[in-house]
Coordinates of C-alpha atoms and ligand atoms in Angstrom, one line a residue:
Chain R
X1 CA 22.1 2.3 50.5
X2 CA 22.1 4.6 53.3
X3 CA 22.7 2.8 56.5
X4 CA 20.7 5.1 58.1
X5 CA 17.4 4.8 56.8
X6 CA 18.2 1.1 55.3
X7 CA 14.6 0.5 55.5
X8 CA 14.0 2.8 52.7
X9 CA 16.0 1.5 50.5
X10 CA 14.5 -1.3 48.3
X11 CA 17.6 -2.6 46.3
X12 CA 20.7 -4.1 46.9
X13 CA 22.5 -3.0 50.0
X14 CA 26.3 -2.1 49.4
X15 CA 27.6 -4.4 51.8
X16 CA 25.9 -6.9 49.5
X17 CA 27.0 -5.7 46.2
X18 CA 29.8 -7.8 45.5
X19 CA 27.1 -11.2 45.7
X20 CA 25.2 -8.8 43.7
X21 CA 27.9 -8.5 41.2
X22 CA 28.8 -11.6 40.8
X23 CA 25.2 -13.1 40.6
X24 CA 25.0 -10.8 36.9
X25 CA 28.7 -11.4 36.1
X26 CA 30.1 -14.2 34.3
X27 CA 30.2 -17.0 37.4
X28 CA 27.9 -19.8 36.7
X29 CA 25.0 -20.2 38.0
X30 CA 25.6 -23.0 41.1
X31 CA 28.4 -21.6 42.1
X32 CA 27.1 -18.4 42.1
X33 CA 24.7 -19.5 44.6
X34 CA 27.4 -21.7 46.7
X35 CA 29.5 -18.5 47.4
X36 CA 26.3 -16.6 48.2
X37 CA 25.5 -18.8 50.4
X38 CA 29.0 -18.9 52.2
X39 CA 28.9 -15.2 52.5
X40 CA 26.0 -15.2 54.0
X41 CA 27.0 -17.9 56.6
X42 CA 30.4 -15.9 57.3
X43 CA 28.6 -12.7 57.3
X44 CA 26.2 -14.2 60.4
X45 CA 29.9 -15.3 62.5
X46 CA 31.1 -11.9 61.6
X47 CA 28.4 -10.3 62.9
X48 CA 27.8 -12.7 66.1
X49 CA 31.6 -11.7 67.1
X50 CA 29.9 -8.4 67.4
X51 CA 26.7 -8.7 68.6
X52 CA 27.3 -10.9 71.4
X53 CA 28.8 -8.3 73.3
X54 CA 25.2 -6.4 73.0
X55 CA 23.6 -9.4 74.2
X56 CA 21.7 -9.6 70.4
X57 CA 22.3 -13.1 67.8
X58 CA 21.7 -13.2 63.8
X59 CA 20.6 -16.2 62.2
X60 CA 20.4 -16.9 58.6
X61 CA 16.4 -16.8 57.3
X62 CA 15.8 -19.0 54.5
X63 CA 19.2 -17.4 53.0
X64 CA 17.2 -14.5 51.7
X65 CA 17.0 -12.6 55.3
X66 CA 18.4 -12.7 58.8
X67 CA 17.0 -12.9 62.1
X68 CA 17.9 -10.5 64.9
X69 CA 17.4 -12.0 68.3
X70 CA 17.9 -11.0 72.0
X71 CA 18.1 -12.8 74.7
X72 CA 14.8 -12.0 76.0
X73 CA 13.6 -13.9 72.9
X74 CA 12.6 -10.7 70.9
X75 CA 12.9 -11.6 67.4
X76 CA 13.1 -9.3 64.0
X77 CA 13.7 -10.6 60.5
X78 CA 15.8 -7.2 58.6
X79 CA 17.0 -7.9 54.8
X80 CA 20.3 -6.4 55.0
X81 CA 23.2 -4.4 57.3
X82 CA 21.6 -1.6 56.5
X83 CA 18.4 -2.5 58.2
X84 CA 20.1 -4.6 61.2
X85 CA 21.9 -1.9 62.6
X86 CA 18.8 0.3 63.4
X87 CA 17.0 -2.3 64.1
X88 CA 19.7 -3.6 66.9
X89 CA 19.9 -0.2 68.3
X90 CA 16.5 -0.6 69.2
X91 CA 16.7 -4.0 70.7
X92 CA 19.9 -3.2 73.2
X93 CA 18.6 0.5 73.4
X94 CA 22.5 2.5 72.6
X95 CA 24.0 3.1 69.3
X96 CA 26.4 -0.2 68.2
X97 CA 29.4 1.8 67.9
X98 CA 32.5 0.2 66.5
X99 CA 34.4 3.2 68.7
X100 CA 33.6 2.1 72.0
X101 CA 36.5 1.5 74.1
X102 CA 34.8 -1.6 75.7
X103 CA 33.6 -3.2 72.7
X104 CA 37.3 -2.8 71.2
X105 CA 38.2 -4.6 74.6
X106 CA 36.1 -7.2 74.5
X107 CA 37.2 -7.9 70.7
X108 CA 40.3 -8.3 71.8
X109 CA 39.9 -10.7 74.8
X110 CA 38.1 -12.9 71.9
X111 CA 41.7 -13.0 69.9
X112 CA 43.5 -14.1 72.9
X113 CA 41.1 -16.5 73.7
X114 CA 41.7 -17.8 70.1
X115 CA 46.0 -17.7 70.5
X116 CA 45.1 -19.1 73.7
X117 CA 43.3 -22.2 71.8
X118 CA 45.8 -22.2 69.1
X119 CA 48.7 -22.9 71.9
X120 CA 47.2 -26.0 73.2
X121 CA 46.8 -27.4 69.4
Chain A
X1 CA 34.4 0.2 33.7
X2 CA 32.4 -2.1 36.1
X3 CA 28.9 -4.0 36.4
X4 CA 27.9 -0.7 38.6
X5 CA 28.4 1.8 36.0
X6 CA 27.2 0.5 32.9
X7 CA 24.3 1.8 30.9
X8 CA 23.6 4.4 33.4
X9 CA 24.0 8.3 32.5
X10 CA 26.6 10.4 34.4
X11 CA 25.5 12.9 37.0
X12 CA 27.7 15.7 37.6
X13 CA 27.4 18.0 40.9
X14 CA 29.2 20.9 40.7
X15 CA 29.0 23.1 43.7
X16 CA 30.7 26.1 45.5
X17 CA 30.4 29.1 48.0
X18 CA 28.2 31.7 46.7
X19 CA 29.7 33.6 43.9
X20 CA 32.8 31.2 43.8
X21 CA 32.9 31.0 39.9
X22 CA 30.3 28.0 39.5
X23 CA 28.1 29.6 36.7
X24 CA 30.8 31.4 34.8
X25 CA 32.9 28.1 34.3
X26 CA 29.7 25.6 33.8
X27 CA 29.0 28.4 30.8
X28 CA 32.5 28.1 29.2
X29 CA 32.6 24.9 29.6
X30 CA 29.4 24.1 28.1
X31 CA 30.4 26.4 24.8
X32 CA 33.6 23.9 24.2
X33 CA 31.2 21.7 22.5
X34 CA 30.7 18.0 23.5
X35 CA 28.1 18.4 25.5
X36 CA 25.1 18.9 23.3
X37 CA 23.2 16.0 24.7
X38 CA 23.7 17.3 28.3
X39 CA 21.0 18.3 30.2
X40 CA 21.9 21.4 33.0
X41 CA 19.6 21.0 35.8
X42 CA 20.1 24.2 38.2
X43 CA 18.4 26.2 41.1
X44 CA 16.1 29.1 40.6
X45 CA 18.5 31.5 41.7
X46 CA 20.8 31.1 39.6
X47 CA 19.7 32.3 36.9
X48 CA 23.1 34.5 35.8
X49 CA 23.6 34.0 32.0
X50 CA 23.3 30.4 31.3
X51 CA 23.1 29.7 27.9
X52 CA 22.6 25.8 26.8
X53 CA 19.7 24.2 25.5
X54 CA 18.6 21.9 28.2
X55 CA 18.9 24.2 30.6
X56 CA 15.9 23.1 33.2
X57 CA 15.3 25.3 36.6
X58 CA 14.4 23.7 40.1
X59 CA 13.2 25.0 42.9
X60 CA 15.3 23.3 46.3
X61 CA 12.3 21.7 47.6
X62 CA 13.6 19.5 50.0
X63 CA 12.2 16.1 51.9
X64 CA 13.0 15.6 55.6
X65 CA 12.8 12.3 56.4
X66 CA 12.4 10.3 60.0
X67 CA 15.7 10.3 61.4
X68 CA 16.6 13.6 61.5
X69 CA 19.7 13.6 59.8
X70 CA 21.1 16.1 57.5
X71 CA 22.5 14.0 54.8
X72 CA 19.6 10.9 54.3
X73 CA 17.2 13.9 53.3
X74 CA 15.3 13.5 49.9
X75 CA 15.5 16.3 47.2
X76 CA 12.4 15.7 45.5
X77 CA 12.5 18.6 43.2
X78 CA 15.8 17.0 41.7
X79 CA 14.3 13.7 41.9
X80 CA 11.3 14.7 39.9
X81 CA 13.5 16.7 37.2
X82 CA 15.7 13.8 37.2
X83 CA 12.5 11.6 36.4
X84 CA 11.0 13.4 33.6
X85 CA 14.2 13.5 31.6
X86 CA 14.3 9.3 31.9
X87 CA 11.1 9.4 30.9
X88 CA 11.2 12.1 28.1
X89 CA 14.5 10.0 27.2
X90 CA 12.8 6.2 27.2
X91 CA 10.2 8.3 24.6
X92 CA 12.3 9.3 22.3
X93 CA 12.0 13.1 22.7
X94 CA 15.4 14.0 24.4
X95 CA 18.7 12.8 23.9
X96 CA 20.7 12.7 26.6
X97 CA 24.0 11.7 28.1
X98 CA 24.9 13.4 30.8
X99 CA 23.2 15.1 33.5
X100 CA 24.9 18.4 35.1
X101 CA 23.9 19.8 38.5
X102 CA 24.4 23.2 39.6
X103 CA 23.7 23.6 43.5
X104 CA 23.0 27.1 45.4
X105 CA 26.3 28.2 47.4
X106 CA 25.3 26.7 50.4
X107 CA 24.0 23.3 49.6
X108 CA 25.3 20.0 51.1
X109 CA 26.1 17.8 48.1
X110 CA 24.8 14.8 50.5
X111 CA 21.1 14.6 50.3
X112 CA 21.4 15.3 46.5
X113 CA 23.9 11.9 46.2
X114 CA 21.3 10.2 48.5
X115 CA 18.3 11.2 46.3
X116 CA 20.0 9.6 43.5
X117 CA 21.5 7.1 45.1
X118 CA 18.5 5.1 47.0
X119 CA 15.9 6.1 45.2
X120 CA 14.6 2.6 43.4
X121 CA 14.3 4.0 40.1
X122 CA 16.9 6.7 39.7
X123 CA 19.2 4.4 40.8
X124 CA 19.5 2.3 38.4
X125 CA 19.5 4.5 35.4
X126 CA 21.8 7.1 37.2
X127 CA 25.5 7.2 38.6
X128 CA 27.3 9.9 40.1
X129 CA 29.9 10.3 38.2
X130 CA 31.9 13.4 39.8
X131 CA 31.5 16.3 42.3
X132 CA 33.1 19.1 41.1
X133 CA 33.5 22.0 44.1
X134 CA 34.5 25.5 43.5
X135 CA 37.0 27.3 45.7
X136 CA 37.1 31.2 44.9
X137 CA 41.2 32.0 45.2
X138 CA 40.6 35.1 46.8
X139 CA 37.7 34.3 49.1
X140 CA 38.0 30.7 49.7
X141 CA 40.8 30.3 52.6
X142 CA 38.4 32.5 54.5
X143 CA 35.2 30.5 53.1
X144 CA 36.9 27.6 54.6
X145 CA 37.4 29.4 58.0
X146 CA 34.2 30.5 58.5
X147 CA 32.1 28.1 56.8
X148 CA 31.0 24.6 57.9
X149 CA 29.2 24.0 54.4
X150 CA 32.3 25.2 52.5
X151 CA 34.8 22.0 54.5
X152 CA 31.9 19.8 54.0
X153 CA 31.7 20.6 50.4
X154 CA 35.4 19.9 50.0
X155 CA 35.8 16.9 52.1
X156 CA 32.7 15.7 49.9
X157 CA 34.7 16.7 46.3
X158 CA 36.4 14.6 43.7
X159 CA 37.8 17.9 42.5
X160 CA 38.2 21.0 43.7
X161 CA 38.4 24.0 40.8
X162 CA 40.3 26.7 42.7
X163 CA 38.7 29.7 40.5
X164 CA 39.6 33.4 39.5
X165 CA 43.1 32.7 39.8
X166 CA 43.6 35.6 37.2
X167 CA 42.6 38.1 40.3
X168 CA 44.5 36.3 42.8
X169 CA 48.1 35.8 43.4
X170 CA 50.0 32.6 42.6
X171 CA 50.4 32.4 46.6
X172 CA 47.1 32.6 47.5
X173 CA 46.3 29.2 45.4
X174 CA 49.2 27.7 46.1
X175 CA 48.3 28.0 50.3
X176 CA 45.1 27.4 49.1
X177 CA 46.0 24.1 47.4
X178 CA 47.4 22.8 50.9
X179 CA 44.2 23.3 52.9
X180 CA 42.3 21.7 50.4
X181 CA 44.8 19.1 50.6
X182 CA 44.6 18.8 54.6
X183 CA 40.8 18.3 54.6
X184 CA 40.5 16.0 51.5
X185 CA 44.1 14.3 50.5
X186 CA 41.5 12.6 48.0
X187 CA 40.8 15.4 46.2
X188 CA 42.4 16.4 42.5
X189 CA 43.3 20.0 42.3
X190 CA 42.9 22.1 39.4
X191 CA 43.0 26.3 38.7
X192 CA 40.8 28.3 36.0
X193 CA 41.4 32.0 35.3
X194 CA 38.9 33.9 34.1
X195 CA 36.5 31.0 34.6
X196 CA 38.2 28.5 32.0
X197 CA 38.6 25.0 33.3
X198 CA 38.7 22.2 30.9
X199 CA 36.2 19.9 30.4
X200 CA 38.1 17.1 31.4
X201 CA 37.1 18.2 34.8
X202 CA 33.8 16.0 34.6
X203 CA 35.7 13.0 33.8
X204 CA 36.3 11.0 36.9
X205 CA 39.8 10.9 38.1
X206 CA 41.6 7.4 37.8
X207 CA 41.1 5.2 41.4
X208 CA 44.5 4.8 40.5
X209 CA 46.8 7.2 41.1
X210 CA 45.2 7.9 44.4
X211 CA 46.3 11.7 45.0
X212 CA 47.9 11.1 48.3
X213 CA 49.9 9.4 46.9
X214 CA 51.6 11.7 44.9
X215 CA 52.2 14.4 46.5
X216 CA 54.2 14.8 49.9
X217 CA 51.7 15.4 52.8
X218 CA 51.6 19.6 52.8
X219 CA 53.5 20.9 55.8
X220 CA 52.1 22.7 58.7
X221 CA 51.7 26.4 57.7
X222 CA 53.9 28.4 60.5
X223 CA 52.2 31.4 62.2
X224 CA 48.8 30.6 61.4
X225 CA 46.2 30.5 64.4
X226 CA 45.0 27.5 65.9
X227 CA 41.8 26.4 64.5
X228 CA 39.0 24.2 66.4
X229 CA 36.7 23.5 63.1
X230 CA 37.6 19.6 63.8
X231 CA 37.6 18.5 61.1
X232 CA 40.6 16.1 61.0
X233 CA 41.3 13.0 58.1
X234 CA 43.7 9.6 58.5
X235 CA 45.0 7.3 55.4
X236 CA 44.9 3.8 56.5
X237 CA 46.6 1.0 54.6
X238 CA 46.2 -2.3 54.6
X239 CA 49.0 -5.0 53.0
X240 CA 47.4 -8.0 53.3
X241 CA 43.9 -8.6 51.5
X242 CA 41.1 -7.9 53.5
X243 CA 37.7 -9.8 54.0
X244 CA 35.1 -7.6 52.4
X245 CA 32.5 -8.9 54.2
X246 CA 33.7 -8.2 57.7
X247 CA 35.1 -5.4 56.2
X248 CA 31.2 -4.5 54.9
X249 CA 30.0 -4.9 58.6
X250 CA 32.4 -2.5 60.3
X251 CA 31.6 0.3 57.7
X252 CA 28.2 -0.1 58.0
X253 CA 28.7 0.0 61.4
X254 CA 31.0 3.0 62.2
X255 CA 28.8 4.7 59.4
X256 CA 25.8 3.9 60.8
X257 CA 26.5 5.3 64.1
X258 CA 28.8 8.4 63.1
X259 CA 28.1 9.1 59.7
X260 CA 27.0 12.3 60.5
X261 CA 30.7 13.2 61.0
X262 CA 32.0 11.2 58.8
X263 CA 32.3 14.0 55.9
X264 CA 34.1 10.9 53.4
X265 CA 35.1 8.3 53.5
X266 CA 37.5 6.9 49.8
X267 CA 40.1 4.2 48.6
X268 CA 40.3 1.2 47.3
X269 CA 40.5 -2.3 49.2
X270 CA 42.0 -5.0 48.3
X271 CA 39.9 -8.2 49.1
X272 CA 42.1 -11.0 47.3
X273 CA 40.2 -11.0 44.0
X274 CA 41.8 -9.7 40.2
X275 CA 41.5 -6.0 41.0
X276 CA 40.3 -3.7 43.8
X277 CA 37.3 -2.3 45.1
X278 CA 36.6 1.4 44.4
X279 CA 35.1 2.4 47.7
X280 CA 33.3 5.9 48.6
X281 CA 31.2 7.4 50.8
X282 CA 29.7 11.4 52.2
X283 CA 28.2 10.7 55.1
X284 CA 26.1 8.2 55.8
X285 CA 26.1 7.2 52.0
X286 CA 28.0 4.8 50.2
X287 CA 28.1 4.8 46.3
X288 CA 28.1 1.3 44.9
X289 CA 31.2 -0.3 45.0
X290 CA 33.5 -0.9 42.1
X291 CA 35.0 -3.5 41.3
X292 CA 37.9 -3.0 39.1
X293 CA 39.3 -5.5 36.7
X294 CA 42.7 -5.6 37.6
X295 CA 45.6 -3.8 39.7
X296 CA 46.8 -1.8 36.3
X297 CA 48.3 1.4 37.0
X298 CA 48.3 0.7 40.9
X299 CA 52.5 0.2 41.9
X300 CA 51.9 -2.0 45.0
X301 CA 48.8 -4.5 45.5
X302 CA 47.5 -3.4 48.7
X303 CA 44.4 -1.3 50.6
X304 CA 44.5 2.4 51.4
X305 CA 41.4 4.3 52.6
X306 CA 41.1 7.8 53.3
X307 CA 38.7 8.7 55.9
X308 CA 37.8 12.6 56.9
X309 CA 35.7 13.2 59.7
X310 CA 34.8 15.8 62.1
X311 CA 35.1 16.0 66.2
X312 CA 36.6 12.8 66.1
X313 CA 39.7 11.5 66.5
X314 CA 41.5 9.5 63.7
X315 CA 43.2 7.6 65.9
X316 CA 40.0 6.5 67.4
X317 CA 39.2 4.8 63.8
X318 CA 42.8 3.2 63.8
X319 CA 42.4 1.9 66.9
X320 CA 39.3 0.2 66.0
X321 CA 40.4 -1.2 62.6
X322 CA 43.3 -3.0 65.0
X323 CA 40.7 -4.1 67.2
X324 CA 38.7 -5.9 64.5
X325 CA 41.8 -6.8 62.0
X326 CA 41.5 -10.2 63.3
X327 CA 38.1 -10.1 61.6
X328 CA 39.0 -7.9 58.8
X329 CA 41.5 -10.1 58.4
X330 CA 44.7 -8.0 58.3
X331 CA 46.7 -4.8 59.9
X332 CA 46.0 -1.5 59.6
X333 CA 48.8 1.1 59.1
X334 CA 48.9 4.8 59.1
X335 CA 49.9 5.7 56.3
X336 CA 49.3 9.8 56.8
X337 CA 47.5 11.2 59.4
X338 CA 46.3 15.3 59.9
X339 CA 44.8 16.1 63.2
X340 CA 44.4 19.6 62.0
X341 CA 44.2 20.5 58.8
X342 CA 42.8 23.9 59.5
X343 CA 45.1 24.9 61.6
Ligands
LIG1 N1 38.3 37.9 37.7 C1 37.5 36.6 37.1 N2 36.0 36.6 37.8 C2 35.3 36.0 38.1 C3 35.6 34.6 37.2 N3 34.4 33.7 37.4 C4 33.5 34.0 38.1 N4 33.9 35.6 37.9 C5 32.8 36.4 38.7 O1 32.7 35.9 39.8 C6 30.8 36.2 40.3 C7 30.4 35.1 40.8 O2 30.5 34.6 39.9 P1 29.2 33.1 39.4 O3 29.8 32.3 38.2 O4 28.0 33.6 39.2 O5 29.5 32.2 40.6 P2 28.4 31.5 40.8 O6 29.2 30.5 42.1 O7 27.8 30.8 40.5 O8 27.4 32.2 42.2 P3 26.1 31.8 43.0 O9 25.6 31.2 42.0 O10 25.6 33.0 43.3 O11 26.7 31.5 43.8 C8 30.7 37.3 38.7 O12 30.4 38.6 39.1 C9 31.8 36.4 37.9 O13 31.6 37.2 36.9 C10 36.9 34.3 37.4 O14 37.9 33.3 36.6 N5 37.6 35.3 37.3
LIG2 ZN1 22.5 10.7 56.7

């Protein structure tokens, strides 16, 4: 639950709460599994939009964990976002800051890229 | 209300500066009845005349965790006591329907939240219902001005009780309301004279009808000296549904990097489902997000989130959300911004 002290938390990270609630909620088993898988794929995509700025990459691992890797091929297994941010920080040697103007510029450039792409379609 | 709070016991935290009237208020509430099965945990020092069947005294014992963050520390004393109660409850020795924790005046509520919300056993048996902060009508303004802890407590509050209004003037209470609302526009503000407040102070305010929507933004107080506490807040609205996964990435990243400065994050998020998700965070700690069943009680269906922070310009939060908007799937708009609430 504490994103800083994530590794101490043995339970569902708050960012996974929705899937967690669904699993114990009304939805049927098969659909829950499919939603969960879809969510994990999307989360990995989104995270990589950001992590690529830092030369890092996230991938799903067995549908239960994630693998964080850097360009040198170092890999680290993390269970959720609470564990990922500290590991990402270690891997790139600095804090990942969503307020960093350089990161924001990078994201905006990605957006422009998307728009240009659409124009050609 | 939601799957995250059912079958869990409510824990209410009552805090406030030294001598702000916490014990007096609590003593009177307990007398009202309806608290027969409540347990009260108070600090060893605060002995002042509480009369209740189930008073537990604890000695503040904090375990500093690696990382050195002040909010992410474990209150071992509290954990032990809550665990004991749970055991007594399960063995049938104790009937328990609520725990009330009165803290010492200088306590930062965040480590208590952290202790309960991250403990592998406690997190399944307790939830934090309400954080109540007492603020002395006569001295509150000075406490806010001179004391960072007081400001942190107000930022963490769900409800702020302006106490001792019997010895203050209505003007003092009004000014204090303005000051509180400028630090924490989400707090419900109540007044108590002669140590009497309604027992309903522990009832959580509905997530609907967020206070900052009901009352217009407090006007700047003219003639007050510029103050540099650096606490600011911003309310941001999104009219289209947010992508919860992307928003979770953004918020967890923000709190990982800036949690010590993010005194509070509170609001409702439209994720395009039957009901919104209520989020509530204090520094690094996020309560389990609550999924509401529907939009009953809301005028419009949108997301509204308040951020209270120290030493971060609110515009930077906005800039970040703008740059992240393609990921998050919605365009943020500033609803209210409070650059210098203590000025
Ligand atoms: N006039 C007046 N006095 C009050 C009121 N509430 C508390 N007091 C007085 O203020 C003093 C402090 O009250 P407490 O209830 O002990 O305050 P506290 O916040 O529990 O104090 P600590 O635990 O020492 O931090 C006492 O002398 C109370 O009698 C009130 O509503 N009106
Ligand atoms: Zn922390």
